[in-house]
C-alpha cells in the first residue's frame, strides 16, 4: 500500500538521537519510508524496528548501504564512525544525513567531504537548531535586512545539567560537543564568517569536568569578517533549565529569540508573578526542529536542491571549536586561519 | 506486523475535523490502529484513507459499526447526525469519541446519552481545549488550591475571521457553535456549575450575520453555584488572530493563560518592540490538544476508567448556550433551570 | 523671591489625599505657590504646613475662600462636604479642583455644578487615572483610530486589601467609592456614554462588608451608546496587589494596559521564572498621575481652556454607580435613564 | 521658615548634570537646602538659581567653598576640574558629591582621594545607576545569595545616539565616558573585582568617531577575582532607544533587569503585537536614581556612615577603562595590574 515513489531510508545507529530520527522518519516525514535500522547492538536495532513497525533490523550498516532499494541514510552512530560511514555511504550512492560533528580532526572531515563531492550525493549535517522556528525567524528577518547591518551577536546556550564524565571523555570537549551548535548559529544568524575567537572559560559546575581536562563554563568572543562582534556564553548547568536565546543587534534594529516553555500560564500570588521554566532540554525544545531538518533534507533530495546545512557548514564549526580551545589554553585571541588551511586544498 | 492488541478505530466523517482525528489516530496515538474511514462522500473517505494508508474506506458508517474487529469510533460527521450515530454505535458496543455538540436539542441528547448508558460503552465528547497545555495547567493548579477559592473567571475567545453565512445558518448560532467551548472551559476551570447567565451581545462584525439571525460579538456573565462570577467575551473577528485566554482570580492568587505564538522572537526598531501574533486559528493553536484528547480517550478504554469529558459534560454546555440565547433575546438573567429539567430524568 | 505671577493655591482637607495634593502643589507643579492649608483638625493643617514650609494653616476653609490672593483651591475634605465647598468656592471666584465624588446624590451635585457654571470658574474632578501614562496612551491611540471601532471594553480593578468597615459605612458603597473610577475609565477609553448596566456581585472577601450592606466582588456589564459592550471586574482584595488593567478590543486591533511594578527584574530558579507584583496600591501606582492631573488643572487655568475632567464627568459616574447598585439589588439590567433626568434640567 | 538643621548645599557647575542635581536638591531631597550655585558662566548660574529660587549665584566656586554655612557640595563642572575641586572642597571641610570620572589619570585621582582621606569628609561618586530600582534589586538579591555563586555577568549598555564629536574629543573615549558606568555595574552586581579585560571593538556607527581616535561599538570580556566571567556590550547608537539591561547567572539561578518603558501598553493589530520602546535616554531612565543617589549621600552625612559609592569605587572603573583601551589597541587580554600599582601606594 506504500506509494511506489516513497524515498526509502535507513537509519544507522539506534541510540538516543537515532531513535528520534527513526521515529520522525517513521511518522512525521511525508514521502519517506523508513526501511531499515542498523546498530552494532542488534537488540537495540530490533527493539526500535519493532516499536516502529520497520521490517529490517541489522547489526551491520553495510547491509543498508548495499540495499539498492534504499536511497538515503541517517548516520546517528558514535562520532568516531561518522566520517567513515559518510565516505562509504557516498560511495554506495546514498544521500546522507549525518549528525554533527563529522569528525574531530580536519583531515578526516576533508576526506569524507571529498568522497561526498566525488559521488555527487546530498549531504546534510544535523545542525537542527537552524530549523527551530525562533532562530529561523530571526535568521530570515536579518536576511531580509530588518535590522540593517548586524553589529553585535549574542548567543546564550546553557544546558540544564552536565553530561556524565564518560561522555566528557569522548565528546571532544565542550567546545566541540556543545558550543559547536552555537558556532553554527553565529554563522547562520550573522550571514558572515568568523575570523577570530577569544575564549574565557573555567570550571565552575563540576570539578570532575576539570579533572577530565574540560571546562564547563565559557564566554567566547567572535570577530566576524563583516566587522561584527559576537559573544557566546555557555554553561553546563542552568538550574532553571535549558536556556537557548539569541540576540542580534544591528544598525536598524534588534532581533531576539526567547526561550520556549511547556505552557503559557502565569501565576500571581502574594510572593510575586510566576511563569514556567524553559522546556527541559533539547529533546523537548528542538522536537519540532528535528522533524523540520529531515523534511528539508528529503525536500533537497526530491527537488535536487542544495541541502540547507552543507558539509562545509559541518566543517567550519569544528575549526571554530579548535580555535576556541586553543584560545582558552593560550589566553589570547586566535585566528581561524591558524587552525586550518583553506578548505579542500592540499595541506 | 501490527501488534495484536492494538485498539482498532473507525473514523466517521472525513471533513475538516475528521481529517485531523484520522491523521492523529494514524500516526500520533500509540496503541491504536486506524482501520476504516466512512463518509457519505465516498471519494472523500477514499482519498483520506489512501493518504494515510488505511485499508478500508466506505460511504456507509454502518459498515464500520458492524465490523466486529473495530472497537471504537470517532464521530466527526455533521452535527445533525451525531446523536443518531452515538446511539447506534453504543448499541453496536463501540466506544465512542464524539465531536461537540451532541445535538442542538436536549431530548435528542438525552436519548443518545441513555443509549450509551445502557450499552456501558465509553463516550468522550470533543472538548479538546481541556487538553490544551495552558488551560490544563490552569485547571490543575486551581484544583490543587493554588488560588484558594475561585471568585472571578474571565474567558476571552475570539476567532480570527467569521465563518461563512452558510455555516452560521446551520451551526445553531454563535452560542452553541463557538461559545460552547467557553461554557465548557468555565466549568472545567472553576470546578463549579453555572446556575445563571446574562448575555449582552450584538452584531458588530458583519451585518449578514445579523440578518441570519445570529450575533457576532458577546459578553456573557456567569453565576456559579459556588458564588463565583464569570465573564466570557466573544468576537467572530479579531484582526490580530485567534485570541484564546483565560484568567481565574481567587482568594489566594490569580492564574492566567496567555496566547501561543508561532515563535518567540522579539523585534525592536525605531517604531517600538514587536512580537508575533497568536497562532492563526484552532488547527494551529489546538494541534497538540487534538492529539492529547484522543490519547486520553484511548487510555480510558485501555484502563477502563471514566473519560475526562463525559456525556453530561457534552450536554451542559448546550443548556448554557440555550440559556445565553434566551438571555440575549429577553435582555435579562436566565437561570439554567429555566431551560432544562434535571438530566436523564423523565420530561 | 516667588515670581509674582504664580498661581496661589489653598488646600482644603489635610487627610491622606490632601497631603498628596499639598505635597505635589508644593514641589512638583511649576507656576504654583501653595499658600494655605485648611483642616477642621487644626493640628493636622499645621503639621502639614510646617513640613511643606507653607505660611498659613487654618481650621476654617472660609479663611482660604476669603483670601483675595488665593486663586484656586483643592477640595480634599470628607465627601459629604465636597458639594457645599464647591458652591462656596465658586461664589468666591476660586478655581476648583475637587476630589471625587462631588456628592452621593444628584440634586446636591447639580446644585454645585450650577454654582460653578454661574461663577464661570474652572472645575476639575479628581479622576486622576485619566492621567496615568498607561491609560492615557490607550485612550489616545483609540482616539486616533488605531483599533478602529471599539467593540469590547474590559476593565480590571482590584484593590490589595479592603478598607476598614468604618469607611465602608460612609463611602456610599463599593460602586460609588471604588468602581466609580472604572466607570470614568469606561467613558474615557471608549469615547462613548454608557446607557445600561448589569451587575453580578457578591460578598466573597469579608462577611463584615456584607453585614454593612455592601459587596466586595463584582462583575458589571456595560452597554455603550455606540453599541460596544464593556465589563468591569472588581475585588476588594487581590492578594498579589493592586491590579489595574484595561483592554479595549476593536475592529482594527486591541489595546491593553498592563500593571506597573516596582522594578523590572526577572528571577529564574529551579521553581520557575519570577517577576515582581504590581505596585502596592494607588499611592504608588498613581503617584505620577496625581501630579499630572494638577499640572493639567493649572494649565487649564493659565490657558483658560476647558479642564480635562469636567463637572459632568464627575456627575455621570455617580449615576452609573447608582444604576449598578440598583441592578445588583434587582438582578436585572438597569438603564441610566432610570436613575436620572437629563443633566442640569429641572427635576 | 526653613528648619535650622537643614544641610546646606552648593552646586558647582550649572550644565546639564548640574541642573539635574540642583533641581533635585531644591525639591526632592528632604533635609537639604540648596544655598548656592556656581558656574564659570555667571549667567547660567543665575538663571538656574532664579528658576529654583536659590538666593546665591556666583561665577567662582571658591565663594561656595569659603561659605561656612555650606556643608556639602555637588561637583558637576567639567571633568578636568573635578579632582582639583575635590581637593579644595575637602580642605575646606565640605562633604563632596562628585560626578564621574574623578579624573582621567590615576595620579590626579589619587591626589584627590588622598585629600579627602586627610580631611575626613564624605565623598560619593556619581555612579547613579547603582540606585536604579532594577539594578539595585538585582544587586540585593545576588548579595542575599538568591543565585548562589555568580558565574556569568552580562551587561548591555547602548545609547540611543552618539554624542557630538566635540564631546568625543574631550571625554576620554568611549571606555572612560560610557563604559565606565558598566565597569562600575560589573563590580556592583558581582561583588567581586575584575582582574583582566579583553576588548573587541570597532567603528560601526560613525566614521567620524573613528577619525577622532575612538570606537563606537565594543564587546568587553571581564575576568573576575572570584572566577566569574563577564561581558559588556556597548553601542553608541541603538535605533530603538536606550538599552540598559543586565543578566547575572549563578549556580542557583539567574537575575535579569529589563528595560523601562514610558508606559505599559500593548497594541495588537494585523501586523503583530507591539509595545513601547525603552525610555529615551539617561535623563528619563535614571531620573529616579539621580534623586536616590543624593538622598543616600545626604543620609551618609546625617548618619555619619560610609557613602555607598566611595572614592575607590570612582577610581577602579578608570583603571578598567584604561585596561580596556590597552586591550583594544594591543588585541590581547590585559590585567588591571598592568595599569596601576595598588591604590594609594607610592608609585
mmCIF file of N, CA and C in Angstrom, chain A residues 46-151:
data_model
loop_
_atom_site.group_PDB
_atom_site.id
_atom_site.type_symbol
_atom_site.label_atom_id
_atom_site.label_comp_id
_atom_site.label_asym_id
_atom_site.label_seq_id
_atom_site.Cartn_x
_atom_site.Cartn_y
_atom_site.Cartn_z
ATOM 1 N N UNK A 46 16.676 -4.064 16.739
ATOM 2 C CA UNK A 46 15.436 -4.850 16.635
ATOM 3 C C UNK A 46 14.315 -4.226 17.464
ATOM 4 N N UNK A 47 14.658 -3.797 18.671
ATOM 5 C CA UNK A 47 13.622 -3.202 19.527
ATOM 6 C C UNK A 47 13.033 -1.957 18.864
ATOM 7 N N UNK A 48 13.919 -1.120 18.356
ATOM 8 C CA UNK A 48 13.444 0.109 17.721
ATOM 9 C C UNK A 48 12.609 -0.223 16.482
ATOM 10 N N UNK A 49 13.081 -1.173 15.696
ATOM 11 C CA UNK A 49 12.347 -1.570 14.492
ATOM 12 C C UNK A 49 10.965 -2.108 14.848
ATOM 13 N N UNK A 50 10.908 -2.917 15.885
ATOM 14 C CA UNK A 50 9.613 -3.499 16.283
ATOM 15 C C UNK A 50 8.655 -2.394 16.708
ATOM 16 N N UNK A 51 9.157 -1.480 17.509
ATOM 17 C CA UNK A 51 8.277 -0.426 18.020
ATOM 18 C C UNK A 51 7.722 0.432 16.892
ATOM 19 N N UNK A 52 8.530 0.615 15.832
ATOM 20 C CA UNK A 52 8.103 1.486 14.736
ATOM 21 C C UNK A 52 7.554 0.712 13.540
ATOM 22 N N UNK A 53 7.458 -0.633 13.678
ATOM 23 C CA UNK A 53 6.916 -1.474 12.608
ATOM 24 C C UNK A 53 7.791 -1.406 11.360
ATOM 25 N N UNK A 54 9.111 -1.441 11.565
ATOM 26 C CA UNK A 54 10.068 -1.390 10.453
ATOM 27 C C UNK A 54 10.510 -2.824 10.167
ATOM 28 N N UNK A 55 10.509 -3.253 8.909
ATOM 29 C CA UNK A 55 10.729 -4.672 8.600
ATOM 30 C C UNK A 55 12.162 -5.148 8.817
ATOM 31 N N UNK A 56 13.161 -4.293 8.799
ATOM 32 C CA UNK A 56 14.537 -4.766 8.742
ATOM 33 C C UNK A 56 15.382 -4.151 9.864
ATOM 34 N N UNK A 57 16.012 -5.035 10.629
ATOM 35 C CA UNK A 57 16.934 -4.582 11.666
ATOM 36 C C UNK A 57 18.221 -5.386 11.528
ATOM 37 N N UNK A 58 19.363 -4.704 11.479
ATOM 38 C CA UNK A 58 20.641 -5.385 11.250
ATOM 39 C C UNK A 58 21.698 -4.837 12.203
ATOM 40 N N UNK A 59 22.767 -5.602 12.373
ATOM 41 C CA UNK A 59 23.842 -5.107 13.229
ATOM 42 C C UNK A 59 25.007 -4.583 12.389
ATOM 43 N N UNK A 60 24.835 -4.613 11.080
ATOM 44 C CA UNK A 60 25.919 -4.237 10.199
ATOM 45 C C UNK A 60 25.391 -3.199 9.208
ATOM 46 N N UNK A 61 25.868 -1.967 9.335
ATOM 47 C CA UNK A 61 25.296 -0.916 8.484
ATOM 48 C C UNK A 61 25.555 -1.160 7.004
ATOM 49 N N UNK A 62 26.579 -2.005 6.681
ATOM 50 C CA UNK A 62 26.829 -2.280 5.268
ATOM 51 C C UNK A 62 25.625 -2.946 4.606
ATOM 52 N N UNK A 63 24.836 -3.662 5.396
ATOM 53 C CA UNK A 63 23.614 -4.268 4.856
ATOM 54 C C UNK A 63 22.642 -3.218 4.352
ATOM 55 N N UNK A 64 22.702 -2.054 4.971
ATOM 56 C CA UNK A 64 21.859 -0.946 4.489
ATOM 57 C C UNK A 64 22.489 -0.309 3.248
ATOM 58 N N UNK A 65 23.803 -0.098 3.317
ATOM 59 C CA UNK A 65 24.478 0.555 2.183
ATOM 60 C C UNK A 65 24.381 -0.281 0.912
ATOM 61 N N UNK A 66 24.303 -1.596 1.082
ATOM 62 C CA UNK A 66 24.280 -2.455 -0.107
ATOM 63 C C UNK A 66 22.863 -2.754 -0.596
ATOM 64 N N UNK A 67 21.873 -2.214 0.097
ATOM 65 C CA UNK A 67 20.474 -2.434 -0.313
ATOM 66 C C UNK A 67 20.108 -1.431 -1.393
ATOM 67 N N UNK A 68 19.893 -1.894 -2.631
ATOM 68 C CA UNK A 68 19.675 -0.946 -3.735
ATOM 69 C C UNK A 68 18.345 -0.215 -3.639
ATOM 70 N N UNK A 69 17.412 -0.711 -2.792
ATOM 71 C CA UNK A 69 16.111 -0.029 -2.683
ATOM 72 C C UNK A 69 16.165 1.141 -1.720
ATOM 73 N N UNK A 70 17.276 1.250 -0.996
ATOM 74 C CA UNK A 70 17.408 2.342 -0.013
ATOM 75 C C UNK A 70 18.175 3.489 -0.657
ATOM 76 N N UNK A 71 17.583 4.685 -0.564
ATOM 77 C CA UNK A 71 18.159 5.832 -1.263
ATOM 78 C C UNK A 71 18.916 6.775 -0.356
ATOM 79 N N UNK A 72 18.616 6.699 0.931
ATOM 80 C CA UNK A 72 19.213 7.692 1.832
ATOM 81 C C UNK A 72 19.436 7.083 3.202
ATOM 82 N N UNK A 73 20.458 7.614 3.889
ATOM 83 C CA UNK A 73 20.731 7.144 5.245
ATOM 84 C C UNK A 73 20.844 8.321 6.209
ATOM 85 N N UNK A 74 20.486 8.028 7.441
ATOM 86 C CA UNK A 74 20.718 8.977 8.527
ATOM 87 C C UNK A 74 21.767 8.360 9.427
ATOM 88 N N UNK A 75 22.907 9.025 9.538
ATOM 89 C CA UNK A 75 24.033 8.484 10.310
ATOM 90 C C UNK A 75 23.981 9.037 11.728
ATOM 91 N N UNK A 76 23.648 8.155 12.663
ATOM 92 C CA UNK A 76 23.443 8.538 14.054
ATOM 93 C C UNK A 76 24.313 7.682 14.971
ATOM 94 N N UNK A 77 25.350 7.116 14.420
ATOM 95 C CA UNK A 77 26.246 6.258 15.192
ATOM 96 C C UNK A 77 27.210 7.123 16.012
ATOM 97 N N UNK A 78 28.165 6.481 16.677
ATOM 98 C CA UNK A 78 29.079 7.255 17.517
ATOM 99 C C UNK A 78 29.962 8.149 16.641
ATOM 100 N N UNK A 79 30.385 9.287 17.218
ATOM 101 C CA UNK A 79 31.082 10.316 16.449
ATOM 102 C C UNK A 79 32.278 9.763 15.681
ATOM 103 N N UNK A 80 33.030 8.853 16.303
ATOM 104 C CA UNK A 80 34.269 8.391 15.662
ATOM 105 C C UNK A 80 34.008 7.556 14.410
ATOM 106 N N UNK A 81 32.741 7.170 14.169
ATOM 107 C CA UNK A 81 32.411 6.396 12.964
ATOM 108 C C UNK A 81 31.774 7.249 11.865
ATOM 109 N N UNK A 82 31.407 8.506 12.194
ATOM 110 C CA UNK A 82 30.667 9.332 11.231
ATOM 111 C C UNK A 82 31.372 9.417 9.872
ATOM 112 N N UNK A 83 32.625 9.836 9.920
ATOM 113 C CA UNK A 83 33.318 10.157 8.669
ATOM 114 C C UNK A 83 33.461 8.911 7.785
ATOM 115 N N UNK A 84 33.782 7.802 8.417
ATOM 116 C CA UNK A 84 33.962 6.568 7.628
ATOM 117 C C UNK A 84 32.649 6.167 6.946
ATOM 118 N N UNK A 85 31.557 6.232 7.724
ATOM 119 C CA UNK A 85 30.267 5.828 7.134
ATOM 120 C C UNK A 85 29.827 6.825 6.067
ATOM 121 N N UNK A 86 30.121 8.106 6.295
ATOM 122 C CA UNK A 86 29.808 9.102 5.251
ATOM 123 C C UNK A 86 30.495 8.698 3.948
ATOM 124 N N UNK A 87 31.765 8.395 4.045
ATOM 125 C CA UNK A 87 32.512 8.045 2.833
ATOM 126 C C UNK A 87 31.930 6.802 2.164
ATOM 127 N N UNK A 88 31.670 5.785 2.965
ATOM 128 C CA UNK A 88 31.148 4.540 2.388
ATOM 129 C C UNK A 88 29.745 4.740 1.810
ATOM 130 N N UNK A 89 28.926 5.504 2.512
ATOM 131 C CA UNK A 89 27.570 5.741 2.016
ATOM 132 C C UNK A 89 27.611 6.523 0.709
ATOM 133 N N UNK A 90 28.520 7.484 0.638
ATOM 134 C CA UNK A 90 28.657 8.261 -0.590
ATOM 135 C C UNK A 90 29.066 7.344 -1.740
ATOM 136 N N UNK A 91 30.047 6.490 -1.446
ATOM 137 C CA UNK A 91 30.494 5.565 -2.489
ATOM 138 C C UNK A 91 29.361 4.635 -2.913
ATOM 139 N N UNK A 92 28.451 4.321 -1.977
ATOM 140 C CA UNK A 92 27.307 3.471 -2.320
ATOM 141 C C UNK A 92 26.182 4.261 -2.975
ATOM 142 N N UNK A 93 26.394 5.573 -3.147
ATOM 143 C CA UNK A 93 25.397 6.388 -3.854
ATOM 144 C C UNK A 93 24.201 6.793 -3.021
ATOM 145 N N UNK A 94 24.353 6.679 -1.702
ATOM 146 C CA UNK A 94 23.245 7.089 -0.834
ATOM 147 C C UNK A 94 23.339 8.575 -0.518
ATOM 148 N N UNK A 95 22.169 9.220 -0.438
ATOM 149 C CA UNK A 95 22.125 10.558 0.143
ATOM 150 C C UNK A 95 22.316 10.431 1.649
ATOM 151 N N UNK A 96 22.937 11.450 2.237
ATOM 152 C CA UNK A 96 23.408 11.296 3.621
ATOM 153 C C UNK A 96 22.948 12.438 4.511
ATOM 154 N N UNK A 97 22.275 12.042 5.566
ATOM 155 C CA UNK A 97 22.037 12.964 6.669
ATOM 156 C C UNK A 97 22.958 12.506 7.787
ATOM 157 N N UNK A 98 23.865 13.391 8.238
ATOM 158 C CA UNK A 98 24.857 12.978 9.231
ATOM 159 C C UNK A 98 24.806 13.873 10.457
ATOM 160 N N UNK A 99 24.766 13.253 11.602
ATOM 161 C CA UNK A 99 24.807 14.019 12.844
ATOM 162 C C UNK A 99 26.150 14.742 12.977
ATOM 163 N N UNK A 100 26.151 15.801 13.696
ATOM 164 C CA UNK A 100 27.387 16.554 13.938
ATOM 165 C C UNK A 100 28.102 15.943 15.136
ATOM 166 N N UNK A 101 29.401 16.098 15.267
ATOM 167 C CA UNK A 101 30.314 16.612 14.240
ATOM 168 C C UNK A 101 30.680 15.496 13.266
ATOM 169 N N UNK A 102 31.097 15.868 12.094
ATOM 170 C CA UNK A 102 31.514 14.865 11.104
ATOM 171 C C UNK A 102 32.685 14.068 11.657
ATOM 172 N N UNK A 103 33.641 14.804 12.221
ATOM 173 C CA UNK A 103 34.775 14.150 12.888
ATOM 174 C C UNK A 103 35.430 15.193 13.765
ATOM 175 N N UNK A 104 36.415 14.778 14.541
ATOM 176 C CA UNK A 104 37.089 15.710 15.436
ATOM 177 C C UNK A 104 38.431 16.173 14.880
ATOM 178 N N UNK A 105 38.802 15.721 13.664
ATOM 179 C CA UNK A 105 40.008 16.280 13.039
ATOM 180 C C UNK A 105 39.705 16.598 11.588
ATOM 181 N N UNK A 106 40.410 17.593 11.081
ATOM 182 C CA UNK A 106 40.050 18.165 9.797
ATOM 183 C C UNK A 106 40.413 17.255 8.631
ATOM 184 N N UNK A 107 41.500 16.521 8.762
ATOM 185 C CA UNK A 107 41.903 15.652 7.661
ATOM 186 C C UNK A 107 40.818 14.612 7.405
ATOM 187 N N UNK A 108 40.299 14.045 8.481
ATOM 188 C CA UNK A 108 39.221 13.060 8.356
ATOM 189 C C UNK A 108 37.966 13.685 7.762
ATOM 190 N N UNK A 109 37.630 14.876 8.251
ATOM 191 C CA UNK A 109 36.451 15.572 7.712
ATOM 192 C C UNK A 109 36.622 15.800 6.219
ATOM 193 N N UNK A 110 37.806 16.298 5.839
ATOM 194 C CA UNK A 110 38.003 16.664 4.436
ATOM 195 C C UNK A 110 37.950 15.446 3.525
ATOM 196 N N UNK A 111 38.443 14.338 4.040
ATOM 197 C CA UNK A 111 38.360 13.116 3.235
ATOM 198 C C UNK A 111 36.907 12.716 2.997
ATOM 199 N N UNK A 112 36.088 12.840 4.054
ATOM 200 C CA UNK A 112 34.672 12.477 3.917
ATOM 201 C C UNK A 112 33.958 13.430 2.960
ATOM 202 N N UNK A 113 34.244 14.704 3.111
ATOM 203 C CA UNK A 113 33.590 15.677 2.228
ATOM 204 C C UNK A 113 34.015 15.449 0.782
ATOM 205 N N UNK A 114 35.265 15.057 0.626
ATOM 206 C CA UNK A 114 35.778 14.782 -0.710
ATOM 207 C C UNK A 114 35.027 13.601 -1.341
ATOM 208 N N UNK A 115 34.786 12.577 -0.533
ATOM 209 C CA UNK A 115 34.046 11.406 -1.034
ATOM 210 C C UNK A 115 32.633 11.789 -1.459
ATOM 211 N N UNK A 116 32.000 12.620 -0.642
ATOM 212 C CA UNK A 116 30.642 13.082 -0.973
ATOM 213 C C UNK A 116 30.664 13.861 -2.280
ATOM 214 N N UNK A 117 31.643 14.730 -2.355
ATOM 215 C CA UNK A 117 31.773 15.573 -3.535
ATOM 216 C C UNK A 117 31.917 14.717 -4.791
ATOM 217 N N UNK A 118 32.776 13.729 -4.707
ATOM 218 C CA UNK A 118 33.005 12.867 -5.873
ATOM 219 C C UNK A 118 31.780 12.073 -6.245
ATOM 220 N N UNK A 119 31.030 11.619 -5.235
ATOM 221 C CA UNK A 119 29.846 10.786 -5.507
ATOM 222 C C UNK A 119 28.654 11.601 -5.984
ATOM 223 N N UNK A 120 28.685 12.889 -5.700
ATOM 224 C CA UNK A 120 27.573 13.740 -6.127
ATOM 225 C C UNK A 120 26.280 13.494 -5.373
ATOM 226 N N UNK A 121 26.374 12.932 -4.184
ATOM 227 C CA UNK A 121 25.159 12.740 -3.372
ATOM 228 C C UNK A 121 24.931 13.963 -2.486
ATOM 229 N N UNK A 122 23.707 14.019 -1.936
ATOM 230 C CA UNK A 122 23.389 15.094 -0.994
ATOM 231 C C UNK A 122 23.968 14.745 0.377
ATOM 232 N N UNK A 123 24.478 15.752 1.055
ATOM 233 C CA UNK A 123 24.916 15.583 2.441
ATOM 234 C C UNK A 123 24.356 16.744 3.264
ATOM 235 N N UNK A 124 23.622 16.398 4.291
ATOM 236 C CA UNK A 124 23.149 17.448 5.217
ATOM 237 C C UNK A 124 23.629 17.111 6.625
ATOM 238 N N UNK A 125 24.162 18.136 7.317
ATOM 239 C CA UNK A 125 24.673 17.948 8.676
ATOM 240 C C UNK A 125 23.581 18.316 9.684
ATOM 241 N N UNK A 126 23.553 17.595 10.804
ATOM 242 C CA UNK A 126 22.445 17.723 11.756
ATOM 243 C C UNK A 126 22.503 18.932 12.677
ATOM 244 N N UNK A 127 22.721 20.110 12.115
ATOM 245 C CA UNK A 127 22.577 21.316 12.938
ATOM 246 C C UNK A 127 21.104 21.700 12.949
ATOM 247 N N UNK A 128 20.360 20.986 13.776
ATOM 248 C CA UNK A 128 18.905 21.103 13.753
ATOM 249 C C UNK A 128 18.408 22.465 14.209
ATOM 250 N N UNK A 129 19.212 23.191 14.985
ATOM 251 C CA UNK A 129 18.702 24.456 15.534
ATOM 252 C C UNK A 129 18.407 25.486 14.451
ATOM 253 N N UNK A 130 19.039 25.294 13.294
ATOM 254 C CA UNK A 130 18.696 26.187 12.175
ATOM 255 C C UNK A 130 17.218 26.066 11.800
ATOM 256 N N UNK A 131 16.587 24.973 12.223
ATOM 257 C CA UNK A 131 15.186 24.732 11.844
ATOM 258 C C UNK A 131 14.228 25.023 12.981
ATOM 259 N N UNK A 132 14.774 25.471 14.115
ATOM 260 C CA UNK A 132 13.933 25.931 15.218
ATOM 261 C C UNK A 132 13.165 27.173 14.752
ATOM 262 N N UNK A 133 11.856 27.233 14.997
ATOM 263 C CA UNK A 133 11.081 28.384 14.490
ATOM 264 C C UNK A 133 11.584 29.732 15.002
ATOM 265 N N UNK A 134 12.057 29.787 16.226
ATOM 266 C CA UNK A 134 12.553 31.071 16.753
ATOM 267 C C UNK A 134 13.793 31.543 15.993
ATOM 268 N N UNK A 135 14.768 30.666 15.898
ATOM 269 C CA UNK A 135 16.033 31.078 15.286
ATOM 270 C C UNK A 135 15.861 31.278 13.781
ATOM 271 N N UNK A 136 15.015 30.440 13.197
ATOM 272 C CA UNK A 136 14.750 30.572 11.760
ATOM 273 C C UNK A 136 14.150 31.939 11.452
ATOM 274 N N UNK A 137 13.228 32.358 12.316
ATOM 275 C CA UNK A 137 12.586 33.656 12.114
ATOM 276 C C UNK A 137 13.608 34.793 12.248
ATOM 277 N N UNK A 138 14.456 34.686 13.242
ATOM 278 C CA UNK A 138 15.485 35.719 13.428
ATOM 279 C C UNK A 138 16.421 35.745 12.219
ATOM 280 N N UNK A 139 16.849 34.569 11.804
ATOM 281 C CA UNK A 139 17.705 34.466 10.613
ATOM 282 C C UNK A 139 17.039 35.119 9.396
ATOM 283 N N UNK A 140 15.795 34.773 9.186
ATOM 284 C CA UNK A 140 15.086 35.255 7.995
ATOM 285 C C UNK A 140 14.929 36.770 8.025
ATOM 286 N N UNK A 141 14.566 37.294 9.192
ATOM 287 C CA UNK A 141 14.368 38.744 9.274
ATOM 288 C C UNK A 141 15.698 39.497 9.105
ATOM 289 N N UNK A 142 16.777 38.920 9.596
ATOM 290 C CA UNK A 142 18.091 39.548 9.369
ATOM 291 C C UNK A 142 18.428 39.518 7.892
ATOM 292 N N UNK A 143 18.191 38.361 7.263
ATOM 293 C CA UNK A 143 18.485 38.235 5.830
ATOM 294 C C UNK A 143 17.648 39.210 5.010
ATOM 295 N N UNK A 144 16.464 39.528 5.510
ATOM 296 C CA UNK A 144 15.608 40.500 4.825
ATOM 297 C C UNK A 144 16.056 41.943 5.057
ATOM 298 N N UNK A 145 17.049 42.110 5.913
ATOM 299 C CA UNK A 145 17.545 43.459 6.174
ATOM 300 C C UNK A 145 16.804 44.203 7.267
ATOM 301 N N UNK A 146 16.008 43.484 8.047
ATOM 302 C CA UNK A 146 15.162 44.169 9.024
ATOM 303 C C UNK A 146 15.964 44.858 10.137
ATOM 304 N N UNK A 147 17.176 44.419 10.404
ATOM 305 C CA UNK A 147 17.975 45.129 11.414
ATOM 306 C C UNK A 147 19.153 45.853 10.782
ATOM 307 N N UNK A 148 19.137 46.039 9.465
ATOM 308 C CA UNK A 148 20.258 46.705 8.801
ATOM 309 C C UNK A 148 21.496 45.835 8.872
ATOM 310 N N UNK A 149 22.628 46.436 9.173
ATOM 311 C CA UNK A 149 23.890 45.710 9.277
ATOM 312 C C UNK A 149 24.045 45.121 10.670
ATOM 313 N N UNK A 150 24.203 43.800 10.784
ATOM 314 C CA UNK A 150 24.440 43.220 12.113
ATOM 315 C C UNK A 150 25.743 43.735 12.713
ATOM 316 N N UNK A 151 25.703 44.102 13.979
ATOM 317 C CA UNK A 151 26.892 44.658 14.643
ATOM 318 C C UNK A 151 27.298 43.852 15.880
#
